[in-house]
CSV table of C-alpha atoms in Angstrom, one decimal:
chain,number,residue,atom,x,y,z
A,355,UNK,CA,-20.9,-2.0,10.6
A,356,UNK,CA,-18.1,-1.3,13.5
A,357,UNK,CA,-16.7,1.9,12.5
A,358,UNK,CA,-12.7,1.1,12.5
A,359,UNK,CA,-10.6,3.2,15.4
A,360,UNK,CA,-7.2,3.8,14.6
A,361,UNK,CA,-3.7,4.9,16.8
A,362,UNK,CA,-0.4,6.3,15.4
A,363,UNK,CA,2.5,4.2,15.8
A,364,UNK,CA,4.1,6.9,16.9
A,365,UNK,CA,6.4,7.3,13.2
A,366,UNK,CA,4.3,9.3,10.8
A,367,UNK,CA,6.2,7.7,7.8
A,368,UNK,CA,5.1,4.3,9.2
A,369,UNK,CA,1.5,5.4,9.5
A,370,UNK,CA,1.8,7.0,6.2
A,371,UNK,CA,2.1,3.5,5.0
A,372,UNK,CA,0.1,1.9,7.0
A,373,UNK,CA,-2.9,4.5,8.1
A,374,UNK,CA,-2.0,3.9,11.0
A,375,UNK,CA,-3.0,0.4,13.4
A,376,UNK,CA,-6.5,-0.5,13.8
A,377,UNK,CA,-7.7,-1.2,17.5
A,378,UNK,CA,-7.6,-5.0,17.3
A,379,UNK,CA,-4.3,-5.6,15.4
A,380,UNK,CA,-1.9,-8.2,16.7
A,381,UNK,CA,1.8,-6.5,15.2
A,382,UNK,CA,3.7,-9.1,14.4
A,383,UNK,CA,7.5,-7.9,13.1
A,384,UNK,CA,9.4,-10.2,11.5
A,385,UNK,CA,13.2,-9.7,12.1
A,386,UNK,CA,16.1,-10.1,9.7
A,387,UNK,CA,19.4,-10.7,11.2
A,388,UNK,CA,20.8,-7.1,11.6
A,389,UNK,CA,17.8,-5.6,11.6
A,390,UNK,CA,16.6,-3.9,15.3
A,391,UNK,CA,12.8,-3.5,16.7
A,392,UNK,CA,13.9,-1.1,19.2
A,393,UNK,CA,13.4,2.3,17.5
A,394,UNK,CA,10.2,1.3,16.6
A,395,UNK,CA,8.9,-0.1,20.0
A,396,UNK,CA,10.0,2.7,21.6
A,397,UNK,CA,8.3,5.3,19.5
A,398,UNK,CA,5.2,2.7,19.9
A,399,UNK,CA,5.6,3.0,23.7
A,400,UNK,CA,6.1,6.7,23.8
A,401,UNK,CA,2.5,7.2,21.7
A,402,UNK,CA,1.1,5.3,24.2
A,403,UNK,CA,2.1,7.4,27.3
A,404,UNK,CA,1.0,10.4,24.8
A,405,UNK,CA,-2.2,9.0,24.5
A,406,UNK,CA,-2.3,8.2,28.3
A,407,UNK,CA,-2.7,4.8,27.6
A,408,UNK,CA,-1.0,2.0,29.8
A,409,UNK,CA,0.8,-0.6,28.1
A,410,UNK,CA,2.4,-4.3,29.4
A,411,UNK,CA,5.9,-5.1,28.3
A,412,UNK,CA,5.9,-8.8,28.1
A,413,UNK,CA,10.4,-9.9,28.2
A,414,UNK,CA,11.6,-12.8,27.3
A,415,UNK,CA,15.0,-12.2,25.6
A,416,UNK,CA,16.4,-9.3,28.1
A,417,UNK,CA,16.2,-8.4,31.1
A,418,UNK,CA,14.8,-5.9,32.7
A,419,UNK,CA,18.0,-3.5,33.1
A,420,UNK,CA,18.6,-3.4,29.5
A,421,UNK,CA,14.9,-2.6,28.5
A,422,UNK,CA,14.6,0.0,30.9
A,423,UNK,CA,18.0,1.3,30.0
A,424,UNK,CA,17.1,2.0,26.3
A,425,UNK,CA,13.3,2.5,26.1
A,426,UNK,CA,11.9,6.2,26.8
A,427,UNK,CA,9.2,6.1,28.9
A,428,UNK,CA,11.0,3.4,31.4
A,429,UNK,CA,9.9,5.4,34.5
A,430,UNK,CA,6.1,5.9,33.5
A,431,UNK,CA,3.7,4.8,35.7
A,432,UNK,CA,1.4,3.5,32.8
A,433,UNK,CA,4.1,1.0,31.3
A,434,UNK,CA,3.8,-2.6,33.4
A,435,UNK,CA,7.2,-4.6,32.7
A,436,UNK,CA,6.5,-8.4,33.2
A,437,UNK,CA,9.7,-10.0,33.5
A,438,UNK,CA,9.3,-13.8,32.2
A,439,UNK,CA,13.8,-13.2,31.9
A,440,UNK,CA,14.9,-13.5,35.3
A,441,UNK,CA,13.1,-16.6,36.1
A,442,UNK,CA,13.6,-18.1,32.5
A,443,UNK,CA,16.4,-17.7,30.3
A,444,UNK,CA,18.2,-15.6,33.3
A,445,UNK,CA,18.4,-18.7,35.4
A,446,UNK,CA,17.6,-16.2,38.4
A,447,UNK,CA,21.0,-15.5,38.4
A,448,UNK,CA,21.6,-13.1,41.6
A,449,UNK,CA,22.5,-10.2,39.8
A,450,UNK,CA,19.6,-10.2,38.2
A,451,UNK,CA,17.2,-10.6,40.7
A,452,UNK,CA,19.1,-8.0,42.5
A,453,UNK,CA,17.9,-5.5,40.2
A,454,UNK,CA,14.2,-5.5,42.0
A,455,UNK,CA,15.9,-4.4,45.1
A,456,UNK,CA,17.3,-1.4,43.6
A,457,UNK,CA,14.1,-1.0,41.6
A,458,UNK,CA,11.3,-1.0,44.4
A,459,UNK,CA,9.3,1.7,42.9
A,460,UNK,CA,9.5,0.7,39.3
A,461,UNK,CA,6.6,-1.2,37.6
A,462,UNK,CA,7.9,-4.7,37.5
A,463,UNK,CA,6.0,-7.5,37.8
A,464,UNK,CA,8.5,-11.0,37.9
A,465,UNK,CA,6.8,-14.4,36.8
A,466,UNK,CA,8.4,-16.7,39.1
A,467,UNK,CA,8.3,-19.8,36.4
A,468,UNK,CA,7.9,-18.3,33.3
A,469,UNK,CA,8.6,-22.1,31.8
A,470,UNK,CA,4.7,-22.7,33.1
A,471,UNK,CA,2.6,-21.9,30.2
A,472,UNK,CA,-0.6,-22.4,31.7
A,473,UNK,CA,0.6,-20.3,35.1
A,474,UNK,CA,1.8,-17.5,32.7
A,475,UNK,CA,-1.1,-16.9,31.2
A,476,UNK,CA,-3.3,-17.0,34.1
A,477,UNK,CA,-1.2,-14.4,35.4
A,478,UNK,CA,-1.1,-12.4,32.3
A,479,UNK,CA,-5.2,-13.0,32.2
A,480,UNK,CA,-5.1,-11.5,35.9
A,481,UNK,CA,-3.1,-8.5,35.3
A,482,UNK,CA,-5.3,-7.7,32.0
A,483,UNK,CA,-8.3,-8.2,34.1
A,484,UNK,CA,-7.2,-5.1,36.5
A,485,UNK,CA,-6.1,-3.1,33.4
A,486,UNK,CA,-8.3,-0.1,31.7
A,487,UNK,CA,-9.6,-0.6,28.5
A,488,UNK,CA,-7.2,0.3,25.3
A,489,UNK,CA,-4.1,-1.0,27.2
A,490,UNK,CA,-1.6,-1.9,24.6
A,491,UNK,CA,0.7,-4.7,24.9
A,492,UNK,CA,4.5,-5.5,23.1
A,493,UNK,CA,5.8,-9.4,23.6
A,494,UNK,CA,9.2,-8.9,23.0
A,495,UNK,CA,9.6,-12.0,21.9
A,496,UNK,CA,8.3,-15.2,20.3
A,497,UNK,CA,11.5,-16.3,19.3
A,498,UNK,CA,12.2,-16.1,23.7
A,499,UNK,CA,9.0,-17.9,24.6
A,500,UNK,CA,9.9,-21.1,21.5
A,501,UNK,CA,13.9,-21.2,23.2
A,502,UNK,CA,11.8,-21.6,26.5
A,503,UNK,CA,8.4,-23.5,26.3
A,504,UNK,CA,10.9,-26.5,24.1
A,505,UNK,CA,9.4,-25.5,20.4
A,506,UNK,CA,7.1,-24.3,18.3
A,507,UNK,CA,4.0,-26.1,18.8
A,508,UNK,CA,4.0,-24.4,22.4
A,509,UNK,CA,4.7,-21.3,21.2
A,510,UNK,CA,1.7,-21.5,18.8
A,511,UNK,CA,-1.3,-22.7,20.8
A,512,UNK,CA,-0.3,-19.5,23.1
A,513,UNK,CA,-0.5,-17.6,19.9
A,514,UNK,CA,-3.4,-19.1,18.8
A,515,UNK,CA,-5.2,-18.6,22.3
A,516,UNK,CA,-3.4,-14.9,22.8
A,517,UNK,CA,-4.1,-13.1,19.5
A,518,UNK,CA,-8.0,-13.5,19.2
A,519,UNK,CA,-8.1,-12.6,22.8
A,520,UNK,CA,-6.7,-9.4,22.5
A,521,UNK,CA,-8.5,-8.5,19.1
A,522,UNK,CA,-11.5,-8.9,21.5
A,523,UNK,CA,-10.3,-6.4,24.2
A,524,UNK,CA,-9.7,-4.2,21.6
A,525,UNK,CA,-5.9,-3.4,22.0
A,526,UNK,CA,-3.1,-3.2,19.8
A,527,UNK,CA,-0.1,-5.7,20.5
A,528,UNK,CA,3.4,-5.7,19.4
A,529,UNK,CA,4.8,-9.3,18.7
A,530,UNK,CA,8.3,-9.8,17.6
A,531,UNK,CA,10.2,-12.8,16.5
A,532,UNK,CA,13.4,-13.6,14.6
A,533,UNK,CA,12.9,-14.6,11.1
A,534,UNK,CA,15.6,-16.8,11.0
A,535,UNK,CA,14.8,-18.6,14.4
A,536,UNK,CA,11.6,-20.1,13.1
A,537,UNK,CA,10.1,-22.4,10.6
A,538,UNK,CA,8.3,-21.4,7.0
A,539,UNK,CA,5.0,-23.3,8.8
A,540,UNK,CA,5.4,-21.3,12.0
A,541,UNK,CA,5.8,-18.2,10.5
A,542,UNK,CA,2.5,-19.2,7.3
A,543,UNK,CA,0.5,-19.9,10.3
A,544,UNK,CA,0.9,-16.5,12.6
A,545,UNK,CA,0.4,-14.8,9.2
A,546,UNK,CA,-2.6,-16.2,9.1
A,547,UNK,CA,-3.7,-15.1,12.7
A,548,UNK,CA,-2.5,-12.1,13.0
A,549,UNK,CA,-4.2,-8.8,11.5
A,550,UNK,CA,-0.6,-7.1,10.6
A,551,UNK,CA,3.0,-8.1,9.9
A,552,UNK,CA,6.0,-6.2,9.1
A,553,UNK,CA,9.2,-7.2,7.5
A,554,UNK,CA,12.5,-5.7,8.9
A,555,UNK,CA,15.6,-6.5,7.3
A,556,UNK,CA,18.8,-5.0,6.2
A,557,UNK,CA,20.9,-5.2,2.9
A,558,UNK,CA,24.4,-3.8,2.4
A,559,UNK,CA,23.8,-1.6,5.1
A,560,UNK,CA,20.6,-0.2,4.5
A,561,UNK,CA,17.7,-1.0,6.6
A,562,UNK,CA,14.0,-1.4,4.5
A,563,UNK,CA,10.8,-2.4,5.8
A,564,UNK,CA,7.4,-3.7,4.0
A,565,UNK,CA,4.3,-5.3,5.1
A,566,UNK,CA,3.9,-8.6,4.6
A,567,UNK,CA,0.0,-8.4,5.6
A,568,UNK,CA,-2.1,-5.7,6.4
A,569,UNK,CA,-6.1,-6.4,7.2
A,570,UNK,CA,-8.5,-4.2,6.4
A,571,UNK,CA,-6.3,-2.0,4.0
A,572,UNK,CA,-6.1,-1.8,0.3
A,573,UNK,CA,-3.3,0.9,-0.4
A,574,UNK,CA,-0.4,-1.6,-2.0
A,575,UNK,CA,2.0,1.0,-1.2
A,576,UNK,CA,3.3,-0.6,1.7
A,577,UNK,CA,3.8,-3.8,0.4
A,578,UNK,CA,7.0,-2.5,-1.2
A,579,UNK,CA,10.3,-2.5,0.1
A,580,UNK,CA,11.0,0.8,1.6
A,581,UNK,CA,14.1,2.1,3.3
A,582,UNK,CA,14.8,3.8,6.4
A,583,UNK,CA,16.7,6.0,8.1
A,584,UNK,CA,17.3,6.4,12.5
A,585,UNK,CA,19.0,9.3,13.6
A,586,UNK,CA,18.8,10.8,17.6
A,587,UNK,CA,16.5,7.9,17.7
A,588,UNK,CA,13.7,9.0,15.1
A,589,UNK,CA,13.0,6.6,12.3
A,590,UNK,CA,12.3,8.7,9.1
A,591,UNK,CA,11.0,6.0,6.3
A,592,UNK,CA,11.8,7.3,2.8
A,593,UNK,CA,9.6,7.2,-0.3
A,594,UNK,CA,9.9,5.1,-3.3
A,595,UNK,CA,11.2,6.4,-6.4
A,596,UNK,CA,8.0,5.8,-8.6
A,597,UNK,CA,9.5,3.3,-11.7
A,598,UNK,CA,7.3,3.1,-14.7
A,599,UNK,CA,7.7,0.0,-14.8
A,600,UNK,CA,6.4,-1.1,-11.9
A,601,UNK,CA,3.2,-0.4,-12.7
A,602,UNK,CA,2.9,-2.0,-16.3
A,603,UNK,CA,0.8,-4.4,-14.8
A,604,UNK,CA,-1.8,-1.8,-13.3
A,605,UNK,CA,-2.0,-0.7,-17.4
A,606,UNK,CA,-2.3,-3.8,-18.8
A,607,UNK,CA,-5.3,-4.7,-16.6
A,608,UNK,CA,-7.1,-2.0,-16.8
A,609,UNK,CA,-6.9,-2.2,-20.8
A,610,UNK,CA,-8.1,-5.7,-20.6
A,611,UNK,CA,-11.1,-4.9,-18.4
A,612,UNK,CA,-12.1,-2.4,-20.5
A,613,UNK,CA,-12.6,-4.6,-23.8
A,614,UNK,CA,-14.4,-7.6,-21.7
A,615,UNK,CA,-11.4,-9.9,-21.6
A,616,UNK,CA,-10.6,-12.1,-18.5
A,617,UNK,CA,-7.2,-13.0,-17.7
A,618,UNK,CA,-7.5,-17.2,-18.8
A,619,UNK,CA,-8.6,-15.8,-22.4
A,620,UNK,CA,-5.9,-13.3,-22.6
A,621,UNK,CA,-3.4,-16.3,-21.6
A,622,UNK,CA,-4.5,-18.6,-24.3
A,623,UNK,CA,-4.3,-15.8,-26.7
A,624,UNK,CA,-0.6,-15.0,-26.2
A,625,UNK,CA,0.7,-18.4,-25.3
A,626,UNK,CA,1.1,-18.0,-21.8
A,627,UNK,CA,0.2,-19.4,-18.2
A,628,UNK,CA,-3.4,-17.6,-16.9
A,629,UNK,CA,-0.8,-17.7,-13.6
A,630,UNK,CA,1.8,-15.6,-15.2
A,631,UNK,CA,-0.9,-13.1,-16.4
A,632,UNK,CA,-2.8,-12.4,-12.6
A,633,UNK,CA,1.1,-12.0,-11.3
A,634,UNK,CA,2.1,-9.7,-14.2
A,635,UNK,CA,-1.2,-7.5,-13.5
A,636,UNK,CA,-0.5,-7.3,-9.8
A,637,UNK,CA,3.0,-5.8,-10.4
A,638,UNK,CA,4.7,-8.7,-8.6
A,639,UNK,CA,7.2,-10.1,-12.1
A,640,UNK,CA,7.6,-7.5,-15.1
A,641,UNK,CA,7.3,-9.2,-18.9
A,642,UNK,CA,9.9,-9.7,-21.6
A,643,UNK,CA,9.4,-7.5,-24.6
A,644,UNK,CA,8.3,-10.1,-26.4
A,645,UNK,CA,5.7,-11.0,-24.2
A,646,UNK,CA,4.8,-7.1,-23.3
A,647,UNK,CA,4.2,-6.5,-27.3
A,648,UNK,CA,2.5,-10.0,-27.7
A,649,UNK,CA,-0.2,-8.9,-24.7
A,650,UNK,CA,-0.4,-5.4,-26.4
A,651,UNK,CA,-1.6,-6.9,-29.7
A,652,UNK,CA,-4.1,-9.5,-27.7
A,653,UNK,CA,-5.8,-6.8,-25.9
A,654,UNK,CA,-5.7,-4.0,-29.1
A,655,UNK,CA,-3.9,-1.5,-27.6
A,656,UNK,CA,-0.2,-0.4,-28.7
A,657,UNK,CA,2.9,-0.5,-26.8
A,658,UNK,CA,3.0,3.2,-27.2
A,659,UNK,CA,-0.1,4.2,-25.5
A,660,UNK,CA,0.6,1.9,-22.5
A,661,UNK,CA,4.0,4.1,-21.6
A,662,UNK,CA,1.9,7.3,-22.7
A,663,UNK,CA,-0.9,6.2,-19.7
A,664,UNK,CA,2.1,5.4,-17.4
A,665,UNK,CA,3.9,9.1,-17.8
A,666,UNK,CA,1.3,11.5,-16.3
A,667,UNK,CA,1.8,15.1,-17.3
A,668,UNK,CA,4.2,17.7,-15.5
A,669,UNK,CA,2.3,20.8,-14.6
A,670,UNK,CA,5.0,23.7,-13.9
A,671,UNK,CA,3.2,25.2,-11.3
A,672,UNK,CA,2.0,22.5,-9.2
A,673,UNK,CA,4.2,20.8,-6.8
A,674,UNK,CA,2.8,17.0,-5.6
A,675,UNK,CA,3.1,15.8,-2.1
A,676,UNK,CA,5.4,12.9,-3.7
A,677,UNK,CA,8.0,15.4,-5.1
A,678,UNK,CA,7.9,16.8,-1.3
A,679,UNK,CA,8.7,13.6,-0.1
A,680,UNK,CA,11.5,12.8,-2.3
A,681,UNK,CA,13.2,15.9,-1.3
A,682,UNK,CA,13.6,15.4,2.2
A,683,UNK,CA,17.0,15.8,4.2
A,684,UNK,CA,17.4,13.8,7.6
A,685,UNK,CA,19.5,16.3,9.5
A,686,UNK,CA,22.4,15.6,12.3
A,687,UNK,CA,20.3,17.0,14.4
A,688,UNK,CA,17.5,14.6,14.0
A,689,UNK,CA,15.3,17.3,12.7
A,690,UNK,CA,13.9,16.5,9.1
A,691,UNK,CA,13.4,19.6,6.0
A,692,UNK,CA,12.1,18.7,3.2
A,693,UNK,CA,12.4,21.5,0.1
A,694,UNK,CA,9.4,23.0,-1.4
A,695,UNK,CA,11.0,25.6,-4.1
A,696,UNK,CA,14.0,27.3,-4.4
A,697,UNK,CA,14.2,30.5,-6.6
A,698,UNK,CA,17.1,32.4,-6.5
A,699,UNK,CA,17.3,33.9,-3.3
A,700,UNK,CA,14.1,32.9,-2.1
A,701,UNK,CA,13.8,29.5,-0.6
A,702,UNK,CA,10.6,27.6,0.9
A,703,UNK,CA,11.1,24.2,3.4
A,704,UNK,CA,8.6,22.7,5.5
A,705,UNK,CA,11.1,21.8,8.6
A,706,UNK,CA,9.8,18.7,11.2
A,707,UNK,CA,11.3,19.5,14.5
A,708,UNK,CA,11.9,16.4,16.5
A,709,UNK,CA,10.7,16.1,20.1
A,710,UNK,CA,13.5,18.2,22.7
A,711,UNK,CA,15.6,19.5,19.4
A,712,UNK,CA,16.8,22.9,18.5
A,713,UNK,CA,16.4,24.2,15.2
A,714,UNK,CA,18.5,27.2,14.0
A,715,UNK,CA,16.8,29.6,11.1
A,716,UNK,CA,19.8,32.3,9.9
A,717,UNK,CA,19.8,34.2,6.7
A,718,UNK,CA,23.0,33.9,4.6
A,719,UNK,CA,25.7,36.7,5.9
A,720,UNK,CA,23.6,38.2,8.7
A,721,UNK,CA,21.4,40.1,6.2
A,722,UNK,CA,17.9,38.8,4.5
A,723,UNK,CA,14.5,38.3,5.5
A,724,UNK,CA,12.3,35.2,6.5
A,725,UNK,CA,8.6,34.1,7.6
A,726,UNK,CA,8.0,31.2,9.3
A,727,UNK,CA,4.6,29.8,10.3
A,728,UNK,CA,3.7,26.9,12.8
A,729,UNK,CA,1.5,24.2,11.3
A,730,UNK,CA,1.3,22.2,14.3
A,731,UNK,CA,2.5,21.5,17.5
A,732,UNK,CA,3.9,23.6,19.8
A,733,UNK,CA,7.8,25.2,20.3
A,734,UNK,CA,9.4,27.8,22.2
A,735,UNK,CA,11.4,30.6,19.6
A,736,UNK,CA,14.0,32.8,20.6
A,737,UNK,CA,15.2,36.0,18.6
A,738,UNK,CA,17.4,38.4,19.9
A,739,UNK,CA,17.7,37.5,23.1
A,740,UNK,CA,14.3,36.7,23.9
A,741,UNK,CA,11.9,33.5,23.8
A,742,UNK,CA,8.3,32.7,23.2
A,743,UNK,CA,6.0,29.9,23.5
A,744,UNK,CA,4.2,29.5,20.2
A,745,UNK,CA,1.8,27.3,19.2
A,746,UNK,CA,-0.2,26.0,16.0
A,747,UNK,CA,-1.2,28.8,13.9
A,748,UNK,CA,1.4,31.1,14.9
A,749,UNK,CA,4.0,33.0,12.7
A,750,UNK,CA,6.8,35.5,12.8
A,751,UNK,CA,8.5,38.1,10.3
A,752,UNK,CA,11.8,38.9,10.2
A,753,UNK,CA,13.6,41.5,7.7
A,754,UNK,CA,16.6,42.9,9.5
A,755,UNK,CA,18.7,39.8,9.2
A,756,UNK,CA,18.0,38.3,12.8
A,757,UNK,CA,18.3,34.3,13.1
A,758,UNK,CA,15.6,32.4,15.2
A,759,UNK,CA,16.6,29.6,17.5
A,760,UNK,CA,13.4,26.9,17.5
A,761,UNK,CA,13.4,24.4,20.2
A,762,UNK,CA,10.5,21.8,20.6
A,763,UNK,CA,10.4,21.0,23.9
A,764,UNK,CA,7.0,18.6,23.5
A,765,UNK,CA,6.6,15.1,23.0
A,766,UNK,CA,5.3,15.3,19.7
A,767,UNK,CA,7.1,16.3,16.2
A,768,UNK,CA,6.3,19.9,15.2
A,769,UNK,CA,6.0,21.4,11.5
A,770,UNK,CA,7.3,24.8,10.5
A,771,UNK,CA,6.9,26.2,7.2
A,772,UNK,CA,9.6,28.4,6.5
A,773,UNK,CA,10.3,31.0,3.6
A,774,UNK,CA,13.8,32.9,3.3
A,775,UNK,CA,14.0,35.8,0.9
């Protein structure tokens, strides 16, 4: 068997969720009105340059001065912009096709009739074809390419053909449409393609993402609404509060495996739908009291024992990676600290410095000590007048009250444990 390669999206919260994307996954993101790609493409293009990887950015929907304006990484020699705008929706309006005049040296490839599907893709085939292996691809849009080609059925068969091919070159591509601007068909049958799609959408202004599909992986996790969080242009996704009650299901299964009862039996026994039962055990509805103590009874086990199971034990001294995530502080500054004790005077954070921030460590009125350590990545520290380069593995001690000034000056988030006393 193929062993499975994987890439960071470039947001570790994201590849928390997601362990990351599999070479051979077609992205497709879903967008709710009021919900934006953009943070996440452009950390998506940004890992790519890290990884010194070229990618093709395939635009429908803007045009080349506005993608270039906000994506990092615009200047890089290894993205390829293919501009199917100027020559589509832009009408090649003169101002835009003035931009390549003032843009000779950039990356820009211009389809000259982007309405030609068959001509579009022989030209995409081409460029592919002089490409290294591993480039990585984002179509920003097959919302664009339906308003374009005249409807959906177009839009598909190049899905259809596009996806499969690039699961055989063994990228990964970005594919984004607007959820609103399609059909419940169109949208059932990409899920099907695809390998990976992602929900974006915002409610009373709060912005949550979960994946709708996610081949090859079995963690549930992120099939869950979570919400995140942009600041200085890093995405920080937050962790769920655990609820109890989410998980009755989980219990209830498990108790009826463990007496040799399948879920049609179970249903009979209590009155209800064999349906109701397999949604109930998969955490996706909860059941009425009644119901919960009726199922109880069927499958011999009290109601008690079932909340006992689903409220695991407190040990004082241990702290678990899910309380760390639930105390984490997005900054103004766009770094991210996340508490790890606080006794007294003595406090322990693990501090995430983002990419080109500063990060100021003082000790409350000048006086105090503290030790911080660098997990990983690298950062240049200053104390007293004077700077280091410092790198994983490195640490400093400071009792005489001095502040250090951190600045990560990489591409790459950092992690600093830090202990004031």
């Amino acid at each position: 068997m193929k062993k499975r390669k994987y890439i960071s999206s470039g947001i570790d919260g994201l590849d928390a969720l997601t362990t990351g994307f599999i070479i051979g996954d077609n992205v497709v993101w879903e967008i709710d009105s009021g919900a934006s790609p953009n943070h996440f493409v452009n950390h998506f293009i940004r890992q790519t340059i890290v990884d010194d990887q070229k990618i093709i950015y395939v635009c429908f929907n803007k045009s080349p001065a506005s993608i270039l304006q906000k994506i990092e990484g615009g200047k890089s020699r290894n993205l390829i912009l293919l501009d199917c705008f100027t020559s589509g929706k832009g009408k090649d309006d003169k101002t835009f096709r003035d931009f390549y005049k003032k843009n000779k040296k950039a990356n820009l490839i211009r389809v000259e009739k982007p309405s030609d599907i068959d001509g579009f893709i022989n030209l995409l085939n081409s460029i592919e074809d002089k490409q290294p292996s591993g480039t990585r691809y984002v179509f920003d849009s097959l919302t664009g390419m339906q308003d374009l080609w005249g409807g959906e059925e177009q839009t598909y068969k190049f899905f259809t053909y596009m996806c499969p091919r690039l699961y055989d070159l063994e990228t990964v591509a970005f594919w984004l449409l607007e959820k609103n601007a399609h059909s419940e068909k169109f949208k059932a049958n990409v899920r099907h393609i695809t390998q990976v799609v992602i929900d974006l959408y915002k409610r009373s202004d709060q912005m949550f993402l979960r994946a709708l599909k996610l081949e090859g992986r079995g963690d549930r996790e992120a099939f869950k609404s979570h919400s995140y969080q942009i600041a200085n242009g890093d995405i920080v996704v937050l962790p769920l509060k655990k609820d109890a009650r989410l998980e009755i299901g989980t219990k209830l299964r498990e108790a009826r495996i463990n007496i040799g009862m399948n879920q049609k039996e179970l249903a009979e026994r209590v009155g209800l739908t064999a349906s109701f039962i397999s949604q109930l055990e998969r955490n996706q509805i909860s059941p009425s009291l009644n119901s919960f103590v009726l199922i109880c009874g069927a499958i011999g086990i009290s109601p008690k024992e079932i909340w006992e199971k689903m409220s695991p034990k407190k040990v004082p001294w241990l702290r678990r990676k899910e309380d760390l995530l639930s105390s984490i502080v997005l900054k103004d500054d766009g770094n991210v600290v996340s508490n790890l004790f606080t006794k007294g005077d003595c406090a322990g954070d693990i501090c995430f410095l983002s990419p080109g921030e500063v990060f100021n460590v003082s000790t409350s009125g000048g006086k105090g000590t503290h030790f911080a350590y660098l997990i990983s990545g690298k950062a240049t520290v200053s104390v007293g007048g004077s700077s280091v380069n410092v790198s994983e593995g490195d640490s400093l001690f400071l009792n005489d009250g001095q502040p250090s000034v951190w600045k990560n000056s990489n591409s790459e988030r950092a992690q600093l444990l830090l202990i004031k006393m």
